[in-house]
mmCIF file of C-alpha atoms in Angstrom:
data_model
loop_
_atom_site.group_PDB
_atom_site.id
_atom_site.type_symbol
_atom_site.label_atom_id
_atom_site.label_comp_id
_atom_site.label_asym_id
_atom_site.label_seq_id
_atom_site.Cartn_x
_atom_site.Cartn_y
_atom_site.Cartn_z
ATOM 1 C CA MET A 1 12.307 0.972 0.060
ATOM 2 C CA LEU A 2 11.007 -2.592 0.408
ATOM 3 C CA LEU A 3 7.294 -2.751 1.369
ATOM 4 C CA PHE A 4 5.316 -5.912 1.811
ATOM 5 C CA ARG A 5 1.654 -5.638 2.675
ATOM 6 C CA SER A 6 -1.044 -8.215 3.192
ATOM 7 C CA ALA A 7 -4.329 -6.327 2.944
ATOM 8 C CA ALA A 8 -6.171 -9.051 4.934
ATOM 9 C CA HIS A 9 -3.863 -8.802 8.012
ATOM 10 C CA GLY A 10 -2.033 -5.520 7.834
ATOM 11 C CA VAL A 11 1.536 -7.082 7.563
ATOM 12 C CA HIS A 12 4.294 -4.530 6.843
ATOM 13 C CA ILE A 13 7.943 -4.949 6.129
ATOM 14 C CA LEU A 14 9.866 -1.945 5.764
ATOM 15 C CA GLY A 15 13.584 -1.311 4.870
ATOM 16 C CA ARG A 16 15.978 0.230 2.561
ATOM 17 C CA GLY A 17 17.433 -1.238 -0.619
ATOM 18 C CA THR A 18 16.875 -4.845 -1.954
ATOM 19 C CA LEU A 19 17.529 -8.096 -0.041
ATOM 20 C CA PRO A 20 20.808 -9.872 -1.032
ATOM 21 C CA ARG A 21 20.984 -13.641 -1.745
ATOM 22 C CA VAL A 22 20.457 -15.849 1.126
ATOM 23 C CA ALA A 23 23.801 -16.726 2.624
ATOM 24 C CA GLN A 24 25.112 -20.423 2.298
ATOM 25 C CA ARG A 25 25.364 -20.926 5.895
ATOM 26 C CA LEU A 26 22.733 -20.378 8.536
ATOM 27 C CA PRO A 27 23.627 -17.934 11.410
ATOM 28 C CA VAL A 28 24.723 -19.561 14.562
ATOM 29 C CA CYS A 29 21.502 -18.607 16.393
ATOM 30 C CA MET A 30 19.637 -20.749 13.782
ATOM 31 C CA GLN A 31 21.778 -23.723 13.839
ATOM 32 C CA ALA A 32 20.420 -26.978 15.457
ATOM 33 C CA PRO A 33 21.960 -27.919 18.851
ATOM 34 C CA ALA A 34 24.228 -30.821 18.673
ATOM 35 C CA ALA A 35 21.766 -32.971 20.727
ATOM 36 C CA ALA A 36 19.076 -32.462 18.109
ATOM 37 C CA ALA A 37 20.347 -35.062 15.587
ATOM 38 C CA ALA A 38 18.012 -38.052 16.466
ATOM 39 C CA PRO A 39 14.305 -37.517 15.977
ATOM 40 C CA ALA A 40 12.038 -37.961 19.008
ATOM 41 C CA THR A 41 10.127 -41.193 19.044
ATOM 42 C CA THR A 42 7.862 -42.872 21.503
ATOM 43 C CA ALA A 43 8.738 -46.301 23.051
ATOM 44 C CA ALA A 44 6.533 -47.766 20.224
ATOM 45 C CA GLY A 45 8.690 -45.958 17.573
ATOM 46 C CA VAL A 46 6.047 -43.348 16.617
ATOM 47 C CA TYR A 47 7.292 -39.809 15.665
ATOM 48 C CA ASP A 48 6.433 -37.684 18.616
ATOM 49 C CA HIS A 49 5.695 -34.267 17.174
ATOM 50 C CA ALA A 50 4.700 -32.696 20.576
ATOM 51 C CA ALA A 51 7.911 -33.498 22.134
ATOM 52 C CA ILE A 52 9.891 -32.185 19.169
ATOM 53 C CA GLU A 53 8.002 -28.977 19.033
ATOM 54 C CA LEU A 54 8.317 -28.549 22.911
ATOM 55 C CA LYS A 55 12.096 -29.240 22.665
ATOM 56 C CA TRP A 56 12.531 -26.526 20.089
ATOM 57 C CA GLN A 57 10.390 -23.990 21.534
ATOM 58 C CA ARG A 58 12.358 -24.353 24.859
ATOM 59 C CA HIS A 59 15.573 -24.003 22.915
ATOM 60 C CA TRP A 60 14.509 -20.877 21.161
ATOM 61 C CA ASP A 61 13.522 -19.398 24.607
ATOM 62 C CA GLU A 62 16.652 -20.248 26.345
ATOM 63 C CA GLN A 63 18.867 -19.241 23.541
ATOM 64 C CA ARG A 64 16.877 -16.138 22.804
ATOM 65 C CA THR A 65 17.040 -17.139 19.175
ATOM 66 C CA PHE A 66 14.807 -14.471 17.814
ATOM 67 C CA ALA A 67 15.967 -11.618 20.186
ATOM 68 C CA THR A 68 16.378 -8.339 18.345
ATOM 69 C CA ARG A 69 19.910 -7.316 18.079
ATOM 70 C CA ARG A 70 21.622 -4.257 16.902
ATOM 71 C CA ARG A 71 25.061 -4.538 15.365
ATOM 72 C CA PRO A 72 26.849 -1.438 14.242
ATOM 73 C CA GLY A 73 27.118 -1.163 10.430
ATOM 74 C CA LYS A 74 24.537 -3.697 9.734
ATOM 75 C CA ASP A 75 21.391 -2.887 7.894
ATOM 76 C CA LYS A 76 18.031 -3.453 9.839
ATOM 77 C CA ARG A 77 14.591 -4.424 9.030
ATOM 78 C CA TYR A 78 11.334 -3.825 10.900
ATOM 79 C CA VAL A 79 8.606 -6.585 10.377
ATOM 80 C CA LEU A 80 5.164 -5.698 12.077
ATOM 81 C CA ASP A 81 2.040 -7.658 12.116
ATOM 82 C CA MET A 82 -1.316 -6.359 12.984
ATOM 83 C CA PHE A 83 -1.787 -6.991 16.751
ATOM 84 C CA PRO A 84 -4.750 -9.345 17.473
ATOM 85 C CA TYR A 85 -7.733 -8.187 19.546
ATOM 86 C CA PRO A 86 -7.800 -10.214 22.857
ATOM 87 C CA SER A 87 -11.498 -9.904 23.071
ATOM 88 C CA GLY A 88 -12.079 -13.610 22.323
ATOM 89 C CA ALA A 89 -10.621 -16.578 24.223
ATOM 90 C CA GLY A 90 -8.167 -17.497 21.497
ATOM 91 C CA LEU A 91 -6.861 -17.101 17.852
ATOM 92 C CA HIS A 92 -8.931 -18.031 14.824
ATOM 93 C CA VAL A 93 -7.644 -19.882 11.751
ATOM 94 C CA GLY A 94 -7.326 -16.621 9.889
ATOM 95 C CA HIS A 95 -4.554 -15.349 12.215
ATOM 96 C CA PRO A 96 -1.848 -17.813 11.087
ATOM 97 C CA GLU A 97 -2.162 -16.626 7.359
ATOM 98 C CA GLY A 98 -0.805 -13.210 7.941
ATOM 99 C CA TYR A 99 1.611 -14.079 10.740
ATOM 100 C CA THR A 100 3.208 -16.930 8.711
ATOM 101 C CA ALA A 101 3.794 -14.481 5.740
ATOM 102 C CA SER A 102 5.514 -11.907 8.020
ATOM 103 C CA ASP A 103 7.430 -14.512 9.924
ATOM 104 C CA ILE A 104 8.870 -15.928 6.513
ATOM 105 C CA MET A 105 9.991 -12.297 5.717
ATOM 106 C CA ALA A 106 11.555 -11.864 9.185
ATOM 107 C CA ARG A 107 13.357 -15.280 9.041
ATOM 108 C CA TYR A 108 14.503 -14.516 5.460
ATOM 109 C CA CYS A 109 16.031 -11.095 6.499
ATOM 110 C CA ARG A 110 17.790 -12.729 9.482
ATOM 111 C CA MET A 111 19.362 -15.260 7.149
ATOM 112 C CA CYS A 112 20.516 -12.414 4.972
ATOM 113 C CA ASP A 113 22.303 -11.071 7.977
ATOM 114 C CA TYR A 114 19.990 -8.025 8.731
ATOM 115 C CA ASP A 115 19.234 -7.038 12.269
ATOM 116 C CA VAL A 116 15.461 -7.666 12.506
ATOM 117 C CA LEU A 117 12.927 -6.227 14.885
ATOM 118 C CA HIS A 118 9.877 -8.630 14.775
ATOM 119 C CA PRO A 119 7.649 -7.785 17.776
ATOM 120 C CA MET A 120 4.155 -8.951 18.679
ATOM 121 C CA GLY A 121 1.551 -7.108 20.810
ATOM 122 C CA TRP A 122 -2.106 -6.997 21.633
ATOM 123 C CA ASP A 123 -4.584 -4.374 20.523
ATOM 124 C CA ALA A 124 -6.338 -4.506 23.888
ATOM 125 C CA PHE A 125 -7.525 -1.023 24.466
ATOM 126 C CA GLY A 126 -11.181 -0.315 23.564
ATOM 127 C CA LEU A 127 -14.641 -1.463 23.373
ATOM 128 C CA PRO A 128 -14.244 -5.036 21.844
ATOM 129 C CA ALA A 129 -12.343 -6.362 24.810
ATOM 130 C CA GLU A 130 -14.475 -4.549 27.319
ATOM 131 C CA ASN A 131 -17.704 -5.596 25.645
ATOM 132 C CA ALA A 132 -16.721 -9.178 25.670
ATOM 133 C CA ALA A 133 -15.609 -9.069 29.307
ATOM 134 C CA ILE A 134 -19.129 -7.513 30.157
ATOM 135 C CA ALA A 135 -20.969 -10.045 28.174
ATOM 136 C CA ASN A 136 -19.023 -12.982 29.923
ATOM 137 C CA ASN A 137 -19.589 -11.134 33.347
ATOM 138 C CA VAL A 138 -15.871 -10.958 33.976
ATOM 139 C CA PRO A 139 -13.842 -7.826 34.933
ATOM 140 C CA PRO A 140 -12.323 -6.345 31.801
ATOM 141 C CA ALA A 141 -8.726 -6.316 33.022
ATOM 142 C CA LYS A 142 -8.945 -9.881 34.144
ATOM 143 C CA TRP A 143 -10.593 -11.078 30.895
ATOM 144 C CA THR A 144 -8.055 -9.316 28.689
ATOM 145 C CA GLN A 145 -5.129 -10.554 30.536
ATOM 146 C CA GLU A 146 -6.330 -14.085 30.518
ATOM 147 C CA ASN A 147 -7.055 -13.922 26.847
ATOM 148 C CA ILE A 148 -3.646 -12.394 26.150
ATOM 149 C CA ALA A 149 -1.868 -15.233 28.008
ATOM 150 C CA ASN A 150 -3.812 -17.879 26.041
ATOM 151 C CA MET A 151 -3.167 -16.214 22.629
ATOM 152 C CA ARG A 152 0.474 -15.735 23.536
ATOM 153 C CA ASP A 153 0.766 -19.622 24.221
ATOM 154 C CA GLN A 154 -1.040 -20.300 20.897
ATOM 155 C CA LEU A 155 1.389 -18.045 19.047
ATOM 156 C CA LYS A 156 4.400 -19.498 20.621
ATOM 157 C CA SER A 157 3.142 -23.009 19.947
ATOM 158 C CA MET A 158 3.250 -22.158 16.237
ATOM 159 C CA GLY A 159 6.954 -21.422 16.348
ATOM 160 C CA LEU A 160 6.734 -17.925 15.043
ATOM 161 C CA SER A 161 9.976 -15.878 15.435
ATOM 162 C CA TYR A 162 8.724 -13.052 17.452
ATOM 163 C CA ASP A 163 11.001 -11.176 19.857
ATOM 164 C CA TRP A 164 8.781 -11.738 22.929
ATOM 165 C CA ASN A 165 10.941 -9.314 25.059
ATOM 166 C CA ARG A 166 9.477 -6.377 22.697
ATOM 167 C CA GLU A 167 5.859 -7.445 23.362
ATOM 168 C CA LEU A 168 3.413 -4.454 23.550
ATOM 169 C CA THR A 169 -0.007 -4.343 25.125
ATOM 170 C CA THR A 170 -1.992 -1.207 24.129
ATOM 171 C CA CYS A 171 -4.191 -1.251 27.401
ATOM 172 C CA GLU A 172 -1.032 -0.982 29.625
ATOM 173 C CA PRO A 173 -0.260 2.630 30.970
ATOM 174 C CA ASP A 174 3.342 2.212 29.718
ATOM 175 C CA TYR A 175 2.046 2.072 26.147
ATOM 176 C CA TYR A 176 -0.967 4.297 26.019
ATOM 177 C CA ARG A 177 0.724 7.161 27.957
ATOM 178 C CA HIS A 178 2.682 7.905 24.794
ATOM 179 C CA GLU A 179 -0.408 8.102 22.702
ATOM 180 C CA GLN A 180 -2.122 10.401 25.128
ATOM 181 C CA LYS A 181 0.791 12.731 25.213
ATOM 182 C CA MET A 182 0.995 12.785 21.402
ATOM 183 C CA PHE A 183 -2.626 13.667 21.268
ATOM 184 C CA LEU A 184 -2.292 16.440 23.722
ATOM 185 C CA ASP A 185 0.851 17.646 21.672
ATOM 186 C CA PHE A 186 -1.408 17.838 18.579
ATOM 187 C CA LEU A 187 -4.147 19.882 20.510
ATOM 188 C CA GLU A 188 -1.464 22.529 21.359
#
């Protein structure tokens, strides 16, 4: 069993066996599109990082580059980060530390031809988000959803390889109903 843990940020990678050597060739989903050969520059010849980042973020979204896939006979890996609390208006500088470590592992596993589930979510159910909303005189549901949207944009701008189709929000009934049922099952 492979286990990677960052005590500071609760990063976990679980799987069976050891990771093989990285393949010589990148998978098709990670190859650059043909039009990406020339660097983006402004009219003055200055390297335009914002245009390049936006271009690649759009490419990854359109191509679903980081979508979880399940291929019969392939080993799989699950890379899970600790979900951020959307009680504040945005991420802090400590978030990228843990998220970058797990993203490196997820990308490495993909390059080794594993099927990788690397989701992101929001630990939005409870007092931190509710107290922050009350302190800012905003309804908790509105406060939480606005903060989630902002934090999602921030994470996407970092270029992390999350499967955004697997996003979880703990304050949504589709999520917490399972926890409530499990709790009631434990009581029986």
